[in-house]
Amino acid sequence: MTVRRTGEFTILLEGICPIAEAEVLRQLLVSTKTATVDWRACEWAHTAVIQVLLSSKVERLGQPKSAFLGKLFNAQIRVTEPGKE
Amino acid sequence: MNEFIEQFLLESRELVESATRDLLALERNPDDARTLDSAFRSFHTLKGGAAIVGFDAMTRAVHAAEDVLSDARAGKRRMSSMLVGECLYCLDQVIQWLETVQGSGILPTGANDSADAIVARLGAGEANFTPKPPGAGPASDDWLQKLRKKYDFVKLGANCAIRYTPDADCFFRDEDPASLLAKVEDLVAIEVEARKPWSDLDGLDPFDCNLVLTALTKCNAAEVAGVLADVRGQLELSAIDEATAGVTLVKGLTSSVRAVLRAQIELLAETEPQGARGRLASAARSAMNALRHVGSEQAGGLVGETDPSRLAAAIERILHEEPAQTSDKAAALPSPRDAAPRTLRVDTERVDRLVDLTAELLISKNAIGHTAKLALDSGSSLASRLKDQHNQLDLLIRELQKSVLGLRVLPLRQVFQRFPRLIREISVRLGRPMLLTTEGDDTEADKMIVEALYEPLLHVLRNAVDHGVEPAEQRTAQGKAPTATISLRARRQGENVIVEVEDDGRGVDVPKVREIAIRRGLATADALAAYSEAEVIELIFAPGFSTASDITDISGRGVGMDAARSAVEALGGQLSIESRENRGSIVRFVLPFSVMMTRVLTAAIGEQMFGIPLETVVETTRVARKAIVSIGASRVFVLRDKTIPVIDLAETLDYLGCQRDSATATLVILSISEQFGAIEVDRLGEGVEVMLKPMDGILSGTRGVAGATLLGDGKVLLILDVPELLS
């Protein structure tokens, strides 16, 4: 399990999170309304997992190990939705 | 015809096919951005090609359709069924023009009027255009402008802009878009957008990819295209012109434009005074068109040039100054052709010549086999060595045959792709919604089979939609989907190719078939009473079942399923049907992979050797001559309670065999589609594999003979056309 709950409001992403974990993450986020995602140990996440993170706008703790992943969510990254620019 | 026109014709036909396929797909799914992009690209390239060869009317007509697609891409219009129809109409006109160009090298007179009509038709569709629904995503042309507003390309050192719109179902193909993008080196900016507004987490499908990734990189477009080659169809790439910090979709000259320019220099080098002015005008126009096609501003520099050598020098200078194109997105991305194994276009005549030579070689090999046998009979010491060499040659020639015949194969796509359009038209005309699905269209078969399959397949499909598919309301009442599905499938099975046409309609109306069979005298009511349901259904293949009085606009043209079956049998195949009441029918074509190789049983009648295709031979038997009796004009005999007609080859082939007076007759029993017959022969020979060459010249019309080849001893072997003999 690379995606799991580690505290009442904390969901941990660690190692390489495969596609199957996208649904796990979604369910955890649904059942944890004010969750924080600790992704500091995350080496890579499949796009499906990234998509769940993006759509939930959940608060993330620290920076992931993957620089690309960090870039995707930070720095010059902007997440926009059609019609909401 | 010059080579540019030839190339233009070849490419244009491929583009028309591709655009037709995309338009039909768009009609089902007007918001499919990838298909829309693909259709747009086909029209765009088609227009460019027409401009290069100077076919202005065609350029104008295709440009009008391209505009429609461009607006659809920008979200200003939606590809309604009517607009799809108008674009298809434009392609129909293009095909007609291409036919004329094929014959004469120029567009027909009146092409301008036809182009005007198309432009008007496409313009008239305006009233039906509806804007793309809000939230359907930003127009694909806007993304570059947005990036330019936000980032300083020069400062970032960006050389290429990437927009990657993964397919919604890409995860199911094991694609990980972020991972793929991460493989592009030197990314200087990344943007992530949602393709459509996010659902609430409760309703979110995490496996439905909803992201659009946009990025800037220091790599050039060709490098990016190489890294992301696997998702080529989901990408848009634009090279960034550093000098202007602007974005140019096209930079430099493509190889075809270079070739056109070089050809103009050659044309201008001609010194023949006659036609000099025409050559100058033609060269200037062709060069300018080619340059405009790739967006080069150098085209203007050639305007008004009146001296051939100066014009040639100007073109030479442009060739020297303009870089080879690397940044055109179409050129930068490997085309499907690049990605596929390298192919070579070869004139079919050359392939046929190779096939002929291989057939000759086979005959020589058979002759060596015959010589080896003679040597063995005469006790020659060389006999065994000759036999060994013959065996080795046999193996090599088999391999050669296989390879040579492999050159003649074509994918069934060549036939299949002609039908979606037809079904669409029939669907509209009959007011019955139906969908044609195709599977296995990359299954290959010999060119002759593929080309000959169109007619029978067309008839079977028409029959399915006309007689099989019920009106929508009737289908709904039966609990079926209102849209009927017709499946066209192909697969390879051993040495055969199986093609199936399945519909989910009403199935064959068995009582009606009985009624028609009685009415047309194909069987009596009493005889029919003993028929099983399958036997009754089989009657639809009987000659005379379908008559001219059945003519409908769609299927009946006085040609019945019997004609389809005859055509398939002429190819050495079989046609059968399975039908289930209210659940539909499956018509199955079993075709040989190649018509060229046939195993035959050799038999002699008098001095003449005949080859009988082995797949038609049921058995050989000897019967007492007196057991063959005359009934009317026919001669028959009874074999295990079955009456079998004996075919008189002497009469059928107008061949004077020999008078037979022996007490017993040697008969070869033949069967095709449950029809039996027997041929009396004098001697049975061995089974041999022959490359069947269709008869040509004065022998081509010979009834009952499918082809001829030579035997090892130099004798001519006539291959019998069994379907024709039994008909």
CSV table of N, CA and C in Angstrom, one decimal, chain B residues 532-642:
chain,number,residue,atom,x,y,z
B,532,SER,N,-35.6,-28.9,-43.9
B,532,SER,CA,-35.4,-28.3,-42.5
B,532,SER,C,-35.3,-26.8,-42.7
B,533,GLU,N,-35.3,-26.1,-41.6
B,533,GLU,CA,-35.3,-24.6,-41.7
B,533,GLU,C,-34.0,-24.1,-42.4
B,534,ALA,N,-32.9,-24.8,-42.1
B,534,ALA,CA,-31.6,-24.4,-42.7
B,534,ALA,C,-31.7,-24.6,-44.2
B,535,GLU,N,-32.3,-25.7,-44.6
B,535,GLU,CA,-32.4,-26.0,-46.1
B,535,GLU,C,-33.3,-24.9,-46.8
B,536,VAL,N,-34.3,-24.5,-46.0
B,536,VAL,CA,-35.2,-23.4,-46.6
B,536,VAL,C,-34.4,-22.2,-46.8
B,537,ILE,N,-33.6,-21.8,-45.7
B,537,ILE,CA,-32.8,-20.6,-45.8
B,537,ILE,C,-31.8,-20.7,-46.9
B,538,GLU,N,-31.3,-21.9,-47.1
B,538,GLU,CA,-30.3,-22.1,-48.2
B,538,GLU,C,-30.9,-21.7,-49.6
B,539,LEU,N,-32.2,-21.7,-49.7
B,539,LEU,CA,-32.9,-21.4,-51.0
B,539,LEU,C,-32.6,-20.0,-51.4
B,540,ILE,N,-32.3,-19.1,-50.5
B,540,ILE,CA,-32.0,-17.7,-50.9
B,540,ILE,C,-30.9,-17.6,-51.9
B,541,PHE,N,-30.0,-18.7,-51.8
B,541,PHE,CA,-28.9,-18.7,-52.8
B,541,PHE,C,-29.2,-19.4,-54.1
B,542,ALA,N,-30.5,-19.8,-54.2
B,542,ALA,CA,-30.8,-20.5,-55.5
B,542,ALA,C,-31.0,-19.6,-56.6
B,543,PRO,N,-30.4,-19.9,-57.8
B,543,PRO,CA,-30.6,-19.0,-58.9
B,543,PRO,C,-32.1,-18.8,-59.2
B,544,GLY,N,-32.5,-17.6,-59.4
B,544,GLY,CA,-33.9,-17.3,-59.7
B,544,GLY,C,-34.7,-17.0,-58.4
B,545,PHE,N,-34.1,-17.2,-57.2
B,545,PHE,CA,-34.9,-16.8,-56.0
B,545,PHE,C,-35.2,-15.3,-56.0
B,546,SER,N,-34.2,-14.5,-56.3
B,546,SER,CA,-34.3,-13.1,-56.4
B,546,SER,C,-34.5,-12.7,-57.9
B,547,THR,N,-35.6,-12.0,-58.2
B,547,THR,CA,-35.8,-11.7,-59.6
B,547,THR,C,-35.9,-10.1,-59.7
B,548,ALA,N,-35.9,-9.7,-60.9
B,548,ALA,CA,-35.9,-8.3,-61.2
B,548,ALA,C,-37.1,-7.6,-60.5
B,549,SER,N,-38.2,-8.4,-60.3
B,549,SER,CA,-39.4,-7.8,-59.7
B,549,SER,C,-39.2,-7.4,-58.3
B,550,ASP,N,-38.1,-7.9,-57.7
B,550,ASP,CA,-37.8,-7.5,-56.3
B,550,ASP,C,-37.0,-6.2,-56.2
B,551,ILE,N,-36.7,-5.6,-57.4
B,551,ILE,CA,-35.8,-4.4,-57.3
B,551,ILE,C,-36.3,-3.4,-56.3
B,552,THR,N,-35.4,-3.1,-55.4
B,552,THR,CA,-35.7,-1.9,-54.5
B,552,THR,C,-34.5,-1.1,-54.7
B,553,ASP,N,-34.6,0.1,-54.2
B,553,ASP,CA,-33.5,1.1,-54.4
B,553,ASP,C,-32.2,0.6,-53.8
B,554,ILE,N,-32.3,-0.2,-52.8
B,554,ILE,CA,-31.1,-0.5,-52.0
B,554,ILE,C,-30.5,-1.9,-52.5
B,555,SER,N,-31.3,-2.9,-52.3
B,555,SER,CA,-30.6,-4.2,-52.6
B,555,SER,C,-30.9,-4.9,-53.9
B,556,GLY,N,-32.2,-4.8,-54.3
B,556,GLY,CA,-32.6,-5.6,-55.4
B,556,GLY,C,-32.2,-5.0,-56.7
B,557,ARG,N,-31.4,-5.5,-57.5
B,557,ARG,CA,-31.1,-5.0,-58.8
B,557,ARG,C,-31.2,-6.2,-59.7
B,558,GLY,N,-32.1,-7.1,-59.4
B,558,GLY,CA,-32.2,-8.3,-60.2
B,558,GLY,C,-31.0,-9.3,-60.0
B,559,VAL,N,-30.2,-8.9,-59.1
B,559,VAL,CA,-29.0,-9.8,-58.8
B,559,VAL,C,-29.2,-10.4,-57.4
B,560,GLY,N,-29.3,-11.7,-57.3
B,560,GLY,CA,-29.6,-12.3,-56.1
B,560,GLY,C,-28.4,-12.7,-55.3
B,561,MET,N,-28.7,-13.4,-54.2
B,561,MET,CA,-27.6,-13.9,-53.4
B,561,MET,C,-26.8,-15.0,-54.1
B,562,ASP,N,-27.5,-15.5,-55.2
B,562,ASP,CA,-26.8,-16.6,-56.0
B,562,ASP,C,-25.7,-16.0,-56.7
B,563,ALA,N,-25.8,-14.7,-57.1
B,563,ALA,CA,-24.7,-14.1,-57.8
B,563,ALA,C,-23.5,-13.8,-56.9
B,564,ALA,N,-23.9,-13.5,-55.7
B,564,ALA,CA,-22.8,-13.3,-54.7
B,564,ALA,C,-22.1,-14.6,-54.4
B,565,ARG,N,-22.9,-15.7,-54.3
B,565,ARG,CA,-22.3,-17.0,-54.0
B,565,ARG,C,-21.4,-17.4,-55.2
B,566,SER,N,-21.9,-17.2,-56.4
B,566,SER,CA,-21.1,-17.5,-57.6
B,566,SER,C,-19.8,-16.8,-57.7
B,567,ALA,N,-19.9,-15.5,-57.3
B,567,ALA,CA,-18.7,-14.7,-57.3
B,567,ALA,C,-17.6,-15.2,-56.3
B,568,VAL,N,-18.1,-15.6,-55.2
B,568,VAL,CA,-17.2,-16.1,-54.1
B,568,VAL,C,-16.7,-17.5,-54.5
B,569,GLU,N,-17.5,-18.3,-55.1
B,569,GLU,CA,-17.0,-19.6,-55.6
B,569,GLU,C,-16.0,-19.5,-56.7
B,570,ALA,N,-16.2,-18.5,-57.5
B,570,ALA,CA,-15.3,-18.3,-58.6
B,570,ALA,C,-13.9,-18.0,-58.1
B,571,LEU,N,-13.9,-17.4,-56.8
B,571,LEU,CA,-12.6,-17.1,-56.2
B,571,LEU,C,-12.1,-18.4,-55.4
B,572,GLY,N,-12.8,-19.4,-55.5
B,572,GLY,CA,-12.4,-20.6,-54.8
B,572,GLY,C,-12.9,-20.6,-53.4
B,573,GLY,N,-13.9,-19.8,-53.1
B,573,GLY,CA,-14.4,-19.7,-51.7
B,573,GLY,C,-15.8,-20.2,-51.5
B,574,GLN,N,-16.3,-20.0,-50.4
B,574,GLN,CA,-17.7,-20.5,-50.1
B,574,GLN,C,-18.4,-19.4,-49.4
B,575,LEU,N,-19.8,-19.4,-49.6
B,575,LEU,CA,-20.6,-18.4,-48.9
B,575,LEU,C,-21.7,-19.1,-48.2
B,576,SER,N,-21.9,-18.8,-47.0
B,576,SER,CA,-23.0,-19.5,-46.2
B,576,SER,C,-23.7,-18.5,-45.3
B,577,ILE,N,-24.9,-18.9,-44.8
B,577,ILE,CA,-25.6,-18.0,-43.9
B,577,ILE,C,-26.1,-18.7,-42.7
B,578,GLU,N,-26.1,-18.0,-41.6
B,578,GLU,CA,-26.8,-18.6,-40.4
B,578,GLU,C,-27.8,-17.5,-40.0
B,579,SER,N,-29.0,-17.9,-39.6
B,579,SER,CA,-30.0,-16.9,-39.3
B,579,SER,C,-30.8,-17.3,-38.1
B,580,ARG,N,-31.1,-16.4,-37.2
B,580,ARG,CA,-31.9,-16.7,-36.0
B,580,ARG,C,-33.0,-15.6,-36.0
B,581,GLU,N,-34.2,-16.2,-35.9
B,581,GLU,CA,-35.4,-15.3,-36.0
B,581,GLU,C,-35.3,-14.2,-35.0
B,582,ASN,N,-35.5,-13.0,-35.4
B,582,ASN,CA,-35.5,-11.7,-34.6
B,582,ASN,C,-34.1,-11.4,-34.0
B,583,ARG,N,-33.1,-12.3,-34.2
B,583,ARG,CA,-31.8,-12.0,-33.7
B,583,ARG,C,-30.8,-11.6,-34.7
B,584,GLY,N,-31.1,-11.8,-35.9
B,584,GLY,CA,-30.2,-11.4,-37.0
B,584,GLY,C,-29.6,-12.6,-37.8
B,585,SER,N,-28.7,-12.2,-38.7
B,585,SER,CA,-28.1,-13.2,-39.5
B,585,SER,C,-26.6,-13.0,-39.6
B,586,ILE,N,-25.9,-14.1,-39.9
B,586,ILE,CA,-24.5,-14.0,-40.2
B,586,ILE,C,-24.2,-14.6,-41.5
B,587,VAL,N,-23.7,-13.8,-42.4
B,587,VAL,CA,-23.3,-14.3,-43.7
B,587,VAL,C,-21.8,-14.5,-43.7
B,588,ARG,N,-21.3,-15.7,-44.0
B,588,ARG,CA,-19.9,-16.0,-43.8
B,588,ARG,C,-19.2,-16.3,-45.2
B,589,PHE,N,-18.2,-15.6,-45.5
B,589,PHE,CA,-17.4,-15.8,-46.7
B,589,PHE,C,-16.1,-16.6,-46.2
B,590,VAL,N,-15.9,-17.7,-46.8
B,590,VAL,CA,-14.7,-18.4,-46.5
B,590,VAL,C,-13.9,-18.3,-47.8
B,591,LEU,N,-12.8,-17.6,-47.8
B,591,LEU,CA,-12.0,-17.3,-49.0
B,591,LEU,C,-10.6,-17.9,-48.9
B,592,PRO,N,-10.0,-18.3,-50.0
B,592,PRO,CA,-8.6,-18.7,-49.9
B,592,PRO,C,-7.7,-17.5,-49.7
B,593,PHE,N,-6.7,-17.6,-48.9
B,593,PHE,CA,-5.8,-16.5,-48.7
B,593,PHE,C,-5.2,-16.0,-50.0
B,594,SER,N,-4.8,-17.0,-50.9
B,594,SER,CA,-4.3,-16.7,-52.2
B,594,SER,C,-4.9,-17.5,-53.2
B,595,VAL,N,-5.2,-16.9,-54.3
B,595,VAL,CA,-5.9,-17.6,-55.4
B,595,VAL,C,-4.8,-18.3,-56.3
B,596,MET,N,-3.6,-17.9,-56.1
B,596,MET,CA,-2.6,-18.3,-57.0
B,596,MET,C,-2.1,-19.8,-56.9
B,597,MET,N,-2.1,-20.2,-55.6
B,597,MET,CA,-1.6,-21.6,-55.4
B,597,MET,C,-2.8,-22.5,-55.2
B,598,THR,N,-2.8,-23.5,-56.0
B,598,THR,CA,-3.9,-24.5,-55.9
B,598,THR,C,-3.3,-25.9,-55.9
B,599,ARG,N,-3.8,-26.8,-55.1
B,599,ARG,CA,-3.4,-28.2,-55.2
B,599,ARG,C,-4.4,-28.9,-56.0
B,600,VAL,N,-4.0,-29.6,-57.0
B,600,VAL,CA,-4.9,-30.2,-58.0
B,600,VAL,C,-4.6,-31.7,-58.1
B,601,LEU,N,-5.7,-32.4,-58.4
B,601,LEU,CA,-5.5,-33.8,-58.7
B,601,LEU,C,-5.4,-33.9,-60.2
B,602,THR,N,-4.3,-34.5,-60.7
B,602,THR,CA,-4.2,-34.6,-62.2
B,602,THR,C,-4.9,-35.9,-62.7
B,603,ALA,N,-5.5,-35.7,-63.9
B,603,ALA,CA,-6.2,-36.8,-64.5
B,603,ALA,C,-6.1,-36.7,-66.0
B,604,ALA,N,-6.1,-37.8,-66.7
B,604,ALA,CA,-5.9,-37.7,-68.1
B,604,ALA,C,-7.3,-38.1,-68.8
B,605,ILE,N,-7.6,-37.4,-69.8
B,605,ILE,CA,-8.7,-37.8,-70.7
B,605,ILE,C,-8.1,-37.9,-72.1
B,606,GLY,N,-8.0,-39.0,-72.6
B,606,GLY,CA,-7.2,-39.2,-73.8
B,606,GLY,C,-5.8,-38.8,-73.6
B,607,GLU,N,-5.3,-37.9,-74.4
B,607,GLU,CA,-3.9,-37.5,-74.2
B,607,GLU,C,-3.8,-36.2,-73.4
B,608,GLN,N,-4.9,-35.6,-73.1
B,608,GLN,CA,-4.9,-34.3,-72.4
B,608,GLN,C,-4.9,-34.5,-70.9
B,609,MET,N,-4.1,-33.7,-70.2
B,609,MET,CA,-4.0,-33.8,-68.7
B,609,MET,C,-4.9,-32.6,-68.2
B,610,PHE,N,-5.7,-33.0,-67.2
B,610,PHE,CA,-6.5,-32.0,-66.6
B,610,PHE,C,-6.2,-31.9,-65.1
B,611,GLY,N,-6.3,-30.7,-64.5
B,611,GLY,CA,-6.1,-30.6,-63.0
B,611,GLY,C,-7.4,-30.3,-62.4
B,612,ILE,N,-7.8,-31.0,-61.4
B,612,ILE,CA,-9.0,-30.8,-60.7
B,612,ILE,C,-8.7,-30.3,-59.3
B,613,PRO,N,-9.1,-29.0,-59.0
B,613,PRO,CA,-8.8,-28.5,-57.6
B,613,PRO,C,-9.2,-29.5,-56.5
B,614,LEU,N,-8.2,-29.8,-55.7
B,614,LEU,CA,-8.5,-30.9,-54.7
B,614,LEU,C,-9.6,-30.5,-53.7
B,615,GLU,N,-9.8,-29.2,-53.4
B,615,GLU,CA,-10.9,-28.9,-52.5
B,615,GLU,C,-12.3,-29.3,-53.0
B,616,THR,N,-12.4,-29.5,-54.3
B,616,THR,CA,-13.7,-29.9,-54.8
B,616,THR,C,-13.9,-31.4,-55.0
B,617,VAL,N,-12.8,-32.1,-54.8
B,617,VAL,CA,-12.9,-33.6,-55.1
B,617,VAL,C,-13.4,-34.3,-53.8
B,618,VAL,N,-14.5,-35.0,-54.0
B,618,VAL,CA,-15.0,-35.8,-52.8
B,618,VAL,C,-14.4,-37.1,-52.7
B,619,GLU,N,-14.4,-37.8,-53.9
B,619,GLU,CA,-13.7,-39.2,-53.9
B,619,GLU,C,-13.6,-39.6,-55.4
B,620,THR,N,-12.8,-40.6,-55.6
B,620,THR,CA,-12.8,-41.2,-56.9
B,620,THR,C,-13.3,-42.6,-56.9
B,621,THR,N,-14.0,-43.1,-57.9
B,621,THR,CA,-14.6,-44.4,-57.9
B,621,THR,C,-14.6,-45.0,-59.2
B,622,ARG,N,-14.7,-46.3,-59.3
B,622,ARG,CA,-14.9,-47.0,-60.6
B,622,ARG,C,-16.3,-47.6,-60.5
B,623,VAL,N,-17.1,-47.4,-61.6
B,623,VAL,CA,-18.4,-48.0,-61.7
B,623,VAL,C,-18.5,-48.8,-63.0
B,624,ALA,N,-19.4,-49.7,-63.0
B,624,ALA,CA,-19.7,-50.4,-64.2
B,624,ALA,C,-20.3,-49.4,-65.2
B,625,ARG,N,-19.9,-49.5,-66.5
B,625,ARG,CA,-20.4,-48.5,-67.4
B,625,ARG,C,-21.9,-48.6,-67.6
B,626,LYS,N,-22.4,-49.8,-67.4
B,626,LYS,CA,-23.9,-49.9,-67.6
B,626,LYS,C,-24.6,-49.2,-66.5
B,627,ALA,N,-23.9,-48.9,-65.4
B,627,ALA,CA,-24.6,-48.2,-64.2
B,627,ALA,C,-24.8,-46.8,-64.6
B,628,ILE,N,-24.2,-46.3,-65.6
B,628,ILE,CA,-24.4,-44.9,-66.0
B,628,ILE,C,-25.5,-44.9,-67.0
B,629,VAL,N,-26.6,-44.3,-66.6
B,629,VAL,CA,-27.8,-44.3,-67.5
B,629,VAL,C,-28.2,-42.9,-68.0
B,630,SER,N,-28.9,-42.9,-69.1
B,630,SER,CA,-29.3,-41.6,-69.7
B,630,SER,C,-30.7,-41.3,-69.2
B,631,ILE,N,-30.8,-40.0,-68.6
B,631,ILE,CA,-32.1,-39.5,-68.3
B,631,ILE,C,-32.3,-38.2,-69.0
B,632,GLY,N,-33.1,-38.2,-70.0
B,632,GLY,CA,-33.3,-37.0,-70.9
B,632,GLY,C,-31.9,-36.7,-71.5
B,633,ALA,N,-31.5,-35.5,-71.4
B,633,ALA,CA,-30.2,-35.2,-72.0
B,633,ALA,C,-29.0,-35.5,-71.1
B,634,SER,N,-29.3,-35.9,-69.9
B,634,SER,CA,-28.2,-36.1,-69.0
B,634,SER,C,-27.8,-37.6,-68.8
B,635,ARG,N,-26.6,-37.8,-68.3
B,635,ARG,CA,-26.2,-39.1,-67.9
B,635,ARG,C,-26.0,-39.1,-66.4
B,636,VAL,N,-26.5,-40.1,-65.7
B,636,VAL,CA,-26.4,-40.1,-64.3
B,636,VAL,C,-26.0,-41.5,-63.8
B,637,PHE,N,-25.5,-41.5,-62.6
B,637,PHE,CA,-25.4,-42.8,-61.9
B,637,PHE,C,-25.7,-42.6,-60.4
B,638,VAL,N,-26.0,-43.8,-59.8
B,638,VAL,CA,-26.4,-43.7,-58.4
B,638,VAL,C,-25.2,-44.1,-57.5
B,639,LEU,N,-24.8,-43.3,-56.6
B,639,LEU,CA,-23.8,-43.6,-55.6
B,639,LEU,C,-24.4,-43.5,-54.2
B,640,ARG,N,-24.4,-44.6,-53.5
B,640,ARG,CA,-25.0,-44.7,-52.2
B,640,ARG,C,-26.3,-43.9,-52.1
B,641,ASP,N,-27.2,-44.3,-52.9
B,641,ASP,CA,-28.6,-43.7,-52.9
B,641,ASP,C,-28.6,-42.2,-53.4
B,642,LYS,N,-27.5,-41.7,-53.9
B,642,LYS,CA,-27.6,-40.4,-54.4
B,642,LYS,C,-27.4,-40.4,-55.9
